[in-house]
mmCIF file of C-alpha atoms and ligand atoms in Angstrom:
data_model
loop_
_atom_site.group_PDB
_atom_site.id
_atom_site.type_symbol
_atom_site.label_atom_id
_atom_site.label_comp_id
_atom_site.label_asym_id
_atom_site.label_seq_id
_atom_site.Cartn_x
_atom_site.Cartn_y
_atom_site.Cartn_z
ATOM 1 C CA UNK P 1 0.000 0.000 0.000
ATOM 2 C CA UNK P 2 1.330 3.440 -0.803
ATOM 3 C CA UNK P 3 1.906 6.359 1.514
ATOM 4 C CA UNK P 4 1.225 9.837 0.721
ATOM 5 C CA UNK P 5 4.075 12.428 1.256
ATOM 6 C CA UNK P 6 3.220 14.501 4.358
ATOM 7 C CA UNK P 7 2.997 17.890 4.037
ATOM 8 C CA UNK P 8 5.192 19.878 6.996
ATOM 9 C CA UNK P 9 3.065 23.000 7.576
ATOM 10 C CA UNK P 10 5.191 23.160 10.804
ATOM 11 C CA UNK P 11 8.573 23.299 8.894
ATOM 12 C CA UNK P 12 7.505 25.327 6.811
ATOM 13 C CA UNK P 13 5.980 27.910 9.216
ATOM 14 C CA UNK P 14 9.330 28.116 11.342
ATOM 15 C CA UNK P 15 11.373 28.774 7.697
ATOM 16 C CA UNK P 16 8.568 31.125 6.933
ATOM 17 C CA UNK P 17 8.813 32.788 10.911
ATOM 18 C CA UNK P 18 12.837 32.924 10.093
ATOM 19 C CA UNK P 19 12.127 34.653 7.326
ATOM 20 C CA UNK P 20 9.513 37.201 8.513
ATOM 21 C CA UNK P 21 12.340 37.469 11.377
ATOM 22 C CA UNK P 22 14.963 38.568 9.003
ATOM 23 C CA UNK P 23 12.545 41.122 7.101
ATOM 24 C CA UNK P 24 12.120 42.759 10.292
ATOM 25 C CA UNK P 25 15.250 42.906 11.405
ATOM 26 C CA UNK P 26 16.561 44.440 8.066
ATOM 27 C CA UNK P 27 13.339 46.827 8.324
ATOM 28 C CA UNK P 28 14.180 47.846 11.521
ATOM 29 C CA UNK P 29 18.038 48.434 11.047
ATOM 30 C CA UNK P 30 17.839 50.452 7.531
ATOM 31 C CA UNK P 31 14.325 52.899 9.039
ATOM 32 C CA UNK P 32 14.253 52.128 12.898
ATOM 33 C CA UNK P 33 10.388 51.286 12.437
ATOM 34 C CA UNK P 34 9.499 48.295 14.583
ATOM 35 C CA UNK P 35 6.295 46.140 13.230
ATOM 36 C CA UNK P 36 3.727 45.983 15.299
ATOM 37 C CA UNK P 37 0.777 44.259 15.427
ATOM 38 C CA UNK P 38 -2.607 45.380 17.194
ATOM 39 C CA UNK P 39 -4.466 42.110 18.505
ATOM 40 C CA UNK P 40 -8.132 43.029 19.429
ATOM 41 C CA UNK P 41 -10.211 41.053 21.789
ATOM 42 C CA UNK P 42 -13.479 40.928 22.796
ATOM 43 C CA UNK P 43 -14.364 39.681 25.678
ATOM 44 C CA UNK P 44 -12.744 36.269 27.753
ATOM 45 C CA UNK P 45 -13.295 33.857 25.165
ATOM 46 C CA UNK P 46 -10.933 31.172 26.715
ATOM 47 C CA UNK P 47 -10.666 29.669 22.893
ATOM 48 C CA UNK P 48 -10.020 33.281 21.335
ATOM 49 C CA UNK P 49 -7.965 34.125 24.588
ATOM 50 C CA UNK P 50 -5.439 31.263 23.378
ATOM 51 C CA UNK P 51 -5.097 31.921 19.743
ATOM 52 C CA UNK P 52 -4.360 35.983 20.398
ATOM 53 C CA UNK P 53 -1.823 34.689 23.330
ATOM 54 C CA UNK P 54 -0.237 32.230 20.369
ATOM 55 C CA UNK P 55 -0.404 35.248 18.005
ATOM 56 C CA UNK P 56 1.360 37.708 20.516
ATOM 57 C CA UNK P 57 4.063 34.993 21.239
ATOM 58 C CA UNK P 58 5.377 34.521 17.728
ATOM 59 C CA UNK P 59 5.338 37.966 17.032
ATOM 60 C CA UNK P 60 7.879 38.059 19.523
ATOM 61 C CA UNK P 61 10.003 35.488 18.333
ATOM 62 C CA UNK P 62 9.610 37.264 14.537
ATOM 63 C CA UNK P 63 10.774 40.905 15.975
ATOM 64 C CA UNK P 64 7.052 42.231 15.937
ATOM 65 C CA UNK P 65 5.904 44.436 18.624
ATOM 66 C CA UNK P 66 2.215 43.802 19.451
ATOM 67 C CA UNK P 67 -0.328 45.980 20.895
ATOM 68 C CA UNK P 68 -3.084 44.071 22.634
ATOM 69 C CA UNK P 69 -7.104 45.554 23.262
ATOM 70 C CA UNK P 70 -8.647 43.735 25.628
ATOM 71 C CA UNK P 71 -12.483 45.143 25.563
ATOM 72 C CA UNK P 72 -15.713 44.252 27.491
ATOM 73 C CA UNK P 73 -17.739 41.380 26.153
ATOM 74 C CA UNK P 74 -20.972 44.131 26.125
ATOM 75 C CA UNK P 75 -18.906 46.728 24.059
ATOM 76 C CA UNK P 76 -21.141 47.928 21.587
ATOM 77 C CA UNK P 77 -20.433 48.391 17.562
ATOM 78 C CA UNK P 78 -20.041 51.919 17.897
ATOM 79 C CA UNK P 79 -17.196 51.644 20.234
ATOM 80 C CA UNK P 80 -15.663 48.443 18.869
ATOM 81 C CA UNK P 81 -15.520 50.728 15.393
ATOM 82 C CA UNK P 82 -14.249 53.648 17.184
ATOM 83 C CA UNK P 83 -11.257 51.729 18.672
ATOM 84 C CA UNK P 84 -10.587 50.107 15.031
ATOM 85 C CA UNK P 85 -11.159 53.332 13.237
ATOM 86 C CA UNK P 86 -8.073 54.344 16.235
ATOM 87 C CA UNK P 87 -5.803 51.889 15.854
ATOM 88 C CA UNK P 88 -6.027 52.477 11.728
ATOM 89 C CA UNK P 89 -5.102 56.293 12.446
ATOM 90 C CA UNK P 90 -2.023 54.983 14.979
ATOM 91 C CA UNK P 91 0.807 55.760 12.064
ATOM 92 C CA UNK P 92 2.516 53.379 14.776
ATOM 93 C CA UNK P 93 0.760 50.325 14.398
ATOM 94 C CA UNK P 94 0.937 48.517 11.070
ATOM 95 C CA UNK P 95 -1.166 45.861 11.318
ATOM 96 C CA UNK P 96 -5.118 44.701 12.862
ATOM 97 C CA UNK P 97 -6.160 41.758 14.242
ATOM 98 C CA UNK P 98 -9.769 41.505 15.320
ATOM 99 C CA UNK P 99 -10.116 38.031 16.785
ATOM 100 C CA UNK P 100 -13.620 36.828 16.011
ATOM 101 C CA UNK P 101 -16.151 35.509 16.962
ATOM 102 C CA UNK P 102 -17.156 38.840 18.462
ATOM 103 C CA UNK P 103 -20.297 37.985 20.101
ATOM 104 C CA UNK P 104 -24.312 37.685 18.644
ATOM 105 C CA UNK P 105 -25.140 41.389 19.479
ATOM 106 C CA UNK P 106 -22.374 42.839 17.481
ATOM 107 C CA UNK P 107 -22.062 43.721 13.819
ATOM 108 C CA UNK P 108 -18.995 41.898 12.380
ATOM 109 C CA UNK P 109 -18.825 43.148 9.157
ATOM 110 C CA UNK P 110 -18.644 46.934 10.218
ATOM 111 C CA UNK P 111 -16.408 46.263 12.682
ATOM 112 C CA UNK P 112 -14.102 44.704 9.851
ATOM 113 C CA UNK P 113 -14.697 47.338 7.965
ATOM 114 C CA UNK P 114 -13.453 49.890 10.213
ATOM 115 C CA UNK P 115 -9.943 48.416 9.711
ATOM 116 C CA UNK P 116 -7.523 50.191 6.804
ATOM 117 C CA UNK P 117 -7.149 48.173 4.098
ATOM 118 C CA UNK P 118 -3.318 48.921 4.387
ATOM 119 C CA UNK P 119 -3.751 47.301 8.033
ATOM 120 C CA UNK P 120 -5.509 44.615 7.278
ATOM 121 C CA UNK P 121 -2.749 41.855 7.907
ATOM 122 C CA UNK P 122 -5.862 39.153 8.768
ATOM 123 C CA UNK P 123 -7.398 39.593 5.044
ATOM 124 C CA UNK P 124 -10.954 40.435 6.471
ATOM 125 C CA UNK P 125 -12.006 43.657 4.485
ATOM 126 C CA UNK P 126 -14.188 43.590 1.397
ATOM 127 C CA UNK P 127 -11.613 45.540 0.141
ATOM 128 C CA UNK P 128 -8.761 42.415 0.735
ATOM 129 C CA UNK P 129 -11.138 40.047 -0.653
ATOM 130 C CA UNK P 130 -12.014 41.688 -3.675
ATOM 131 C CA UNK P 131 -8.173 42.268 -3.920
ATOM 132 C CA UNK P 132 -7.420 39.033 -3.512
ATOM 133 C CA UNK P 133 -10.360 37.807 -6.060
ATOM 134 C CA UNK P 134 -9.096 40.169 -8.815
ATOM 135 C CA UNK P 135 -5.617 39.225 -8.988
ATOM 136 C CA UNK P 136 -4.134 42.992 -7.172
ATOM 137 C CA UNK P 137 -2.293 43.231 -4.756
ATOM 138 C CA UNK P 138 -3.737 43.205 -1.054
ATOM 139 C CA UNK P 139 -3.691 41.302 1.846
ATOM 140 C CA UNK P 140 -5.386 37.783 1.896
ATOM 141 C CA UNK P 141 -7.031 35.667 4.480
ATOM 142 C CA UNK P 142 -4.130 34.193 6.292
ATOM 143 C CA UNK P 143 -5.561 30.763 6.435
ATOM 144 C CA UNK P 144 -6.196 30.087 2.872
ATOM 145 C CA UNK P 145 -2.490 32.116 2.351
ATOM 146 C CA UNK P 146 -1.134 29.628 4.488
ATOM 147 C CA UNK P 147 -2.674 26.581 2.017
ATOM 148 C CA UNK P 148 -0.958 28.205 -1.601
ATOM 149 C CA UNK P 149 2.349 28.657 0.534
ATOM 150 C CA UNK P 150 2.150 25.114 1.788
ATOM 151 C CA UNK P 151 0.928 23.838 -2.103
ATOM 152 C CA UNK P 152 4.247 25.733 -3.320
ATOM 153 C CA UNK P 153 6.257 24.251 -0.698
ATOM 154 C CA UNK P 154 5.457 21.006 -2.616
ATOM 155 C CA UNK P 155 5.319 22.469 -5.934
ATOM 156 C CA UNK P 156 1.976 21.707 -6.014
ATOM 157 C CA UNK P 157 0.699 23.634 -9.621
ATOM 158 C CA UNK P 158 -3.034 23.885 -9.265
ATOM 159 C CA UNK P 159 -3.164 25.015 -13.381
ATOM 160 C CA UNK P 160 -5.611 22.706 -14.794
ATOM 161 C CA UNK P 161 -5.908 20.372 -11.470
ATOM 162 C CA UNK P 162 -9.664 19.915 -10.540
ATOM 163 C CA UNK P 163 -10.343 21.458 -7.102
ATOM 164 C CA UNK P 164 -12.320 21.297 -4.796
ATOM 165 C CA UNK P 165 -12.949 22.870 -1.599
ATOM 166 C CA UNK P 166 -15.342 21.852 1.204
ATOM 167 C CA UNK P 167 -16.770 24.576 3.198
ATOM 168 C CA UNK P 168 -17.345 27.867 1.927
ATOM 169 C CA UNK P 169 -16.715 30.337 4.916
ATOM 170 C CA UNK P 170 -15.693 33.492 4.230
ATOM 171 C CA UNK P 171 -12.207 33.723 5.899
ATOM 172 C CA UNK P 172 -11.249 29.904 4.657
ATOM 173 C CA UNK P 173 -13.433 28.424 2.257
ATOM 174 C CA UNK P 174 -14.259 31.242 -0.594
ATOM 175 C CA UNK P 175 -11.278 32.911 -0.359
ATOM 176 C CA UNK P 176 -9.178 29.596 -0.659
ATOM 177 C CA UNK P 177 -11.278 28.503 -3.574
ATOM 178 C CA UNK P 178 -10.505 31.927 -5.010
ATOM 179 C CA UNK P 179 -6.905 31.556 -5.002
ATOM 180 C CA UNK P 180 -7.152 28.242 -6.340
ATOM 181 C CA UNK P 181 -8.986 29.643 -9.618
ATOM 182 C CA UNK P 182 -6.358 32.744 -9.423
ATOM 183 C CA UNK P 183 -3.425 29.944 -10.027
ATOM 184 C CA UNK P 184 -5.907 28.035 -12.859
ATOM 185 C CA UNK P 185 -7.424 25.174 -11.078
ATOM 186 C CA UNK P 186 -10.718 24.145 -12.056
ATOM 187 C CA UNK P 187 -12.658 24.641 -8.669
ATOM 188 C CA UNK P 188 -15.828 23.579 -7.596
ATOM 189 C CA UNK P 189 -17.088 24.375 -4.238
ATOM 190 C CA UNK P 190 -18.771 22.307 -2.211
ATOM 191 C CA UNK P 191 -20.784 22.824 1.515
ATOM 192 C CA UNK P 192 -23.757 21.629 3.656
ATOM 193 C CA UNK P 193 -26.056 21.695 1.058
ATOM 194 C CA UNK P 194 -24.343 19.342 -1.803
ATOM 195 C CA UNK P 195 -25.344 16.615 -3.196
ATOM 196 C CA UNK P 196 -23.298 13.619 -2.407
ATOM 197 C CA UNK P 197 -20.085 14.626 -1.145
ATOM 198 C CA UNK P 198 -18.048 11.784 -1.915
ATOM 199 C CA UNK P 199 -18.788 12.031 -5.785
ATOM 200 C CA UNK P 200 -17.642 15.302 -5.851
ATOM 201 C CA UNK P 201 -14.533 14.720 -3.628
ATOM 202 C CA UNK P 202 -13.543 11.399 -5.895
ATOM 203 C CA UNK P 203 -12.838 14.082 -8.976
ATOM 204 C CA UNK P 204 -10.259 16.399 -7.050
ATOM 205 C CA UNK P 205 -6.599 16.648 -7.852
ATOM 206 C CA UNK P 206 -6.914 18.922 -5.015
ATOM 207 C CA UNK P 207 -8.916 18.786 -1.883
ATOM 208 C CA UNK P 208 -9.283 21.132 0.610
ATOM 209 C CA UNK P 209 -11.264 20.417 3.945
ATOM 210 C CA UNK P 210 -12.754 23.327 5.586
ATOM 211 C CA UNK P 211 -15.647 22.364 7.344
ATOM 212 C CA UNK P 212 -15.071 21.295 11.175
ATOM 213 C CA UNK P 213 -16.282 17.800 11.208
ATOM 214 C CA UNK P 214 -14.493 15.330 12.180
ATOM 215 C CA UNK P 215 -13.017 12.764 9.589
ATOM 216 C CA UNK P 216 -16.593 13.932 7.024
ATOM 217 C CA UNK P 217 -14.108 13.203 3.800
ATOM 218 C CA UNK P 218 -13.028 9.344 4.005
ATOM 219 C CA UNK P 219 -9.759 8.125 2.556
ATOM 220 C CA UNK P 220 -11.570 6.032 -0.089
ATOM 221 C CA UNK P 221 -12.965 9.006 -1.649
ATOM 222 C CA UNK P 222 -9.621 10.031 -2.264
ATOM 223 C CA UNK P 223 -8.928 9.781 -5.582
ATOM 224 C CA UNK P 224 -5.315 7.837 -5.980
ATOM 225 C CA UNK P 225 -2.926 10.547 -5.848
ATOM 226 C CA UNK P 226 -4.634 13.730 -4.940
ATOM 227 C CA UNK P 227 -3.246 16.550 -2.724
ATOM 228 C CA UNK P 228 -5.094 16.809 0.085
ATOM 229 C CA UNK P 229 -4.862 19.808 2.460
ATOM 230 C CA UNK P 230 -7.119 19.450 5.968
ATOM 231 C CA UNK P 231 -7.872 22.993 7.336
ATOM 232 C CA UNK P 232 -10.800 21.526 9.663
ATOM 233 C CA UNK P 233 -9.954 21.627 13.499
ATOM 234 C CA UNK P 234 -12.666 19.651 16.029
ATOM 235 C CA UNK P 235 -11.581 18.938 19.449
ATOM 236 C CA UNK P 236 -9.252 15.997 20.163
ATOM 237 C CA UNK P 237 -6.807 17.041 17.108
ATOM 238 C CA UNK P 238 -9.249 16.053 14.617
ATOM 239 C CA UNK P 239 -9.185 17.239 10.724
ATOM 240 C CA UNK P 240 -12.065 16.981 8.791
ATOM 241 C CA UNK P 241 -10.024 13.946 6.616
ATOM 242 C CA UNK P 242 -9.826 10.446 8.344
ATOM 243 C CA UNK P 243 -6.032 10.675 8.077
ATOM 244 C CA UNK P 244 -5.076 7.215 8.704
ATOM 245 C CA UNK P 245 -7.213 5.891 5.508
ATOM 246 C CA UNK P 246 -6.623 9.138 3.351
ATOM 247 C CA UNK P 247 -2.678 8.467 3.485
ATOM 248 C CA UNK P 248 -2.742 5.481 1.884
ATOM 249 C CA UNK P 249 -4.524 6.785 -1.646
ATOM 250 C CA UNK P 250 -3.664 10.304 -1.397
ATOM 251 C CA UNK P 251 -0.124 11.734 -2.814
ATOM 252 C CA UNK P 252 1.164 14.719 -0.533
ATOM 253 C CA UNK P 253 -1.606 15.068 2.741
ATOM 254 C CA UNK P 254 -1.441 17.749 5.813
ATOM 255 C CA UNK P 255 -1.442 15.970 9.110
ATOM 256 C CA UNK P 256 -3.643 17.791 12.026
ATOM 257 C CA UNK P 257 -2.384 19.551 13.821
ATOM 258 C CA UNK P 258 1.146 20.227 12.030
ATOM 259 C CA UNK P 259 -0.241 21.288 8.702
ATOM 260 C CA UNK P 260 -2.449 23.907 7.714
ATOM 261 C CA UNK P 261 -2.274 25.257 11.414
ATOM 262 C CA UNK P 262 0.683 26.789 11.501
ATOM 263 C CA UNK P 263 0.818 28.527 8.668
ATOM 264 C CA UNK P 264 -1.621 30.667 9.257
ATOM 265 C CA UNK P 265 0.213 32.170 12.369
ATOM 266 C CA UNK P 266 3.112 32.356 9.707
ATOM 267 C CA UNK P 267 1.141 34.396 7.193
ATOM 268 C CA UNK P 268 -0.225 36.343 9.809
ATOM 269 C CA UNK P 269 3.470 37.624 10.797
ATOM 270 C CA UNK P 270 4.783 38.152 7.283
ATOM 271 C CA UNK P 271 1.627 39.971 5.908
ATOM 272 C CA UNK P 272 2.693 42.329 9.219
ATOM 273 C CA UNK P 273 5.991 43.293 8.322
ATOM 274 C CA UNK P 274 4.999 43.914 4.647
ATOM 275 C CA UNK P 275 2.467 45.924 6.063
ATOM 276 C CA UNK P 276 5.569 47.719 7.838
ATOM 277 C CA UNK P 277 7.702 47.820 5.130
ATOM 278 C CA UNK P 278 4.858 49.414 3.062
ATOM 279 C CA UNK P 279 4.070 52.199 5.533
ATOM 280 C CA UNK P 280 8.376 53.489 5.342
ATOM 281 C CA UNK P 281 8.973 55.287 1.581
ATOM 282 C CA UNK P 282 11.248 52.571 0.879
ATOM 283 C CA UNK P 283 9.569 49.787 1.704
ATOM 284 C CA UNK P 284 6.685 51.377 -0.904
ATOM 285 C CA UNK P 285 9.832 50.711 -3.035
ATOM 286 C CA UNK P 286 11.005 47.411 -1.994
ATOM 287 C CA UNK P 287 7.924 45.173 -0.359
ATOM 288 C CA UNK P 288 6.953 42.676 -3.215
ATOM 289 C CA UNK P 289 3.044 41.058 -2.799
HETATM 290 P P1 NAP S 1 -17.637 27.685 9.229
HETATM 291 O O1 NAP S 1 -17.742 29.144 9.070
HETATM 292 O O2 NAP S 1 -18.460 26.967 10.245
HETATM 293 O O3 NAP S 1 -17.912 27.031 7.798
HETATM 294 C C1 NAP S 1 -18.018 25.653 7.640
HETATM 295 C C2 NAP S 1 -18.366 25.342 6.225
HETATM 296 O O4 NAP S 1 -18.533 23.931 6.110
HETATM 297 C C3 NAP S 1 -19.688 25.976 5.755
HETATM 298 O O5 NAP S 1 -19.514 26.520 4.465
HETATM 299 C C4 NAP S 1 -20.667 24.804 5.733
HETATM 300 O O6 NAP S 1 -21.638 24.876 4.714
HETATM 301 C C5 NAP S 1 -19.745 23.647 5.433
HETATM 302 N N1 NAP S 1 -20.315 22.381 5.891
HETATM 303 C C6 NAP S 1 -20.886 22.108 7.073
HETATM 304 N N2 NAP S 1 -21.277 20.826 7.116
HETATM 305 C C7 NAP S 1 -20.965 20.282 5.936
HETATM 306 C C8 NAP S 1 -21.138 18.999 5.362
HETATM 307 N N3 NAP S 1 -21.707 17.996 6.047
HETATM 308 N N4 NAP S 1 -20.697 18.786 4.114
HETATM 309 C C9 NAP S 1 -20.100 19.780 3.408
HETATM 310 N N5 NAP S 1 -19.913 21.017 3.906
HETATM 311 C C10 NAP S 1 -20.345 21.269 5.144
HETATM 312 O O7 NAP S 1 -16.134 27.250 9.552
HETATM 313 P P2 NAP S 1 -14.721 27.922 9.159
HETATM 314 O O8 NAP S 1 -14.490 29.098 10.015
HETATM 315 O O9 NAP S 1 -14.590 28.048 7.685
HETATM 316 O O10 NAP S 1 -13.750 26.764 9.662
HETATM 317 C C11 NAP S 1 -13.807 25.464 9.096
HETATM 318 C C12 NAP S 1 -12.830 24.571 9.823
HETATM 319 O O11 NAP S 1 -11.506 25.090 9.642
HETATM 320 C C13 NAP S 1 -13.023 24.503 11.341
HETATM 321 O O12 NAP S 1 -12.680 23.208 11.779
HETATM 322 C C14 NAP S 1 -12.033 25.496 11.875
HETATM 323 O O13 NAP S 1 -11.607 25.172 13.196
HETATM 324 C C15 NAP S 1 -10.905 25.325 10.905
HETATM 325 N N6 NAP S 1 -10.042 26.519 10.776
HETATM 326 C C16 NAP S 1 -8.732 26.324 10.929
HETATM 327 C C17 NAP S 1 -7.888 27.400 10.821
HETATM 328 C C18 NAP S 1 -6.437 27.195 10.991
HETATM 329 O O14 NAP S 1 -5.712 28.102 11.264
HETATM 330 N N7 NAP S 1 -5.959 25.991 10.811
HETATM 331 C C19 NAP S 1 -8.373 28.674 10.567
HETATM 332 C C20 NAP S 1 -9.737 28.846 10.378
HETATM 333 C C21 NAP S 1 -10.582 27.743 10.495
HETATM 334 P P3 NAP S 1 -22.775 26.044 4.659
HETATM 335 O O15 NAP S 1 -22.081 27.246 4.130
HETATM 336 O O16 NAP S 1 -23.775 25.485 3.722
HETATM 337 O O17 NAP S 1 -23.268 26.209 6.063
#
């Protein structure tokens, strides 16, 4: 029985992290501007408390400075868009990260809104997705980011490969499909209201799992060969790919945790320091993306 190649999104997120590291240190040493990162939280979330603690960590270990917001779990819209619309004046902070969910009574989408464009380092804005959509050059969803960088890694060409994605969210699912159909795949989206799944799944050269439920996609619906990326997380370390039967048809797989995961801490960081480098005059010169 074969074995798919695994795909490293660990590796490749600490050579990525070394590399952001480097950027920032070079930034820092030719202007004297220090990246920094805004994290903005809304209430005690012990889930969403994690991931921003995670996210303030390895901006450390990259040479980012980070700002943190903690705010009230009752904040209201207004004021959650008045400290955005804040931090996106702050000439010293270069990059926003609202960490959502926000809460029911709150209005998401304005509150994403109220974040620059130029700031948007998560890829959350209309603005970054219709960026992203039309080819220009923006800032994209780091999650979906993190899949193309880890597809490269492998030199992975989606031209011509049938894709398709599972889940359609707007920070993972559309965006990721988007980029997929930016490099020439074929895509076809799938979510909870398709028609059997594993028909679907069995044409991919490419399949990407963004759903949350545990092990939905099953190995033999892998066709021989594919690529298969798992960005679902459930409790217990669970993709939304049964792993164990996927490997054995599939040609390069992510492992959960230790794929997708970590990239998108890894995008997060580098979209950042561009973000710096593109606020100094000659980083508007230099900063590629
Ligand atoms: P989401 O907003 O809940 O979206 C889930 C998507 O899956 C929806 O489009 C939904 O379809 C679809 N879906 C639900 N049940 C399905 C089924 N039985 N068959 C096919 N599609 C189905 O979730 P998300 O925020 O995109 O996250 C998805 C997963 O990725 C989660 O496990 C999350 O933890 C993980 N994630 C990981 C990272 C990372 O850094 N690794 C980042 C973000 C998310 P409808 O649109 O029809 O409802």
């Amino acid at each position: 029985m074969s074995q798919a190649r695994i795909m490293d999104g660990a590796a490749l997120a600490r050579r990525t992290v070394e590399e952001t590291a480097r950027r920032a240190s070079a930034l820092r040493e030719r202007t004297g501007v220090v990246p920094c990162l805004a994290t903005v939280l809304v209430g005690e979330d012990p889930a969403s408390v994690t991931y921003v603690r995670m996210k303030r960590n390895r901006c450390r270990t990259a040479g980012i400075a980070s700002r943190h917001v903690a705010l009230p779990a009752d904040i209201t819209t207004a004021a959650l868009v008045a400290e955005l619309s804040a931090l996106s004046d702050d000439p010293d902070v270069h990059g926003i990260l609202l960490q959502h969910p926000v809460g029911p009574h709150i209005d998401e989408r304005a509150a994403f809104e109220a974040i620059a464009p130029a700031k948007d380092v998560d890829g959350v804005t209309l603005s970054s997705y219709a960026a992203m959509s039309f080819g220009l050059p923006g800032f994209v969803s780091c999650t979906p980011g993190g899949i193309m960088r880890l597809l490269d890694a492998y030199d992975v060409d989606p031209a011509g490969k049938r894709a398709v994605v599972v889940g359609r969210s707007a920070i993972l699912g559309k965006p990721v499909g988007m980029l997929l159909l930016g490099r020439d795949a074929t895509v076809t989206y799938c979510h909870s209201r398709t028609a059997d799944l594993p028909s679907v799944v069995r044409e991919a050269d490419i399949v990407v799992a963004a759903v949350g439920r545990p092990r939905l996609i099953r190995g033999e619906d892998i066709k021989p060969g594919a690529v298969v990326v798992d960005a679902g997380y459930s409790a217990g370390n669970t993709g939304d790919v049964d792993f164990d039967t996927a490997v054995t048809r599939a040609g390069l797989i992510t492992p959960v945790p230790g794929g997708v995961g970590p990239m998108t801490i890894a995008v997060l960081l580098e979209q950042t320091v561009t973000a710096a480098e593109r606020s100094t005059d000659d980083g508007r010169l230099t900063a590629d993306g």
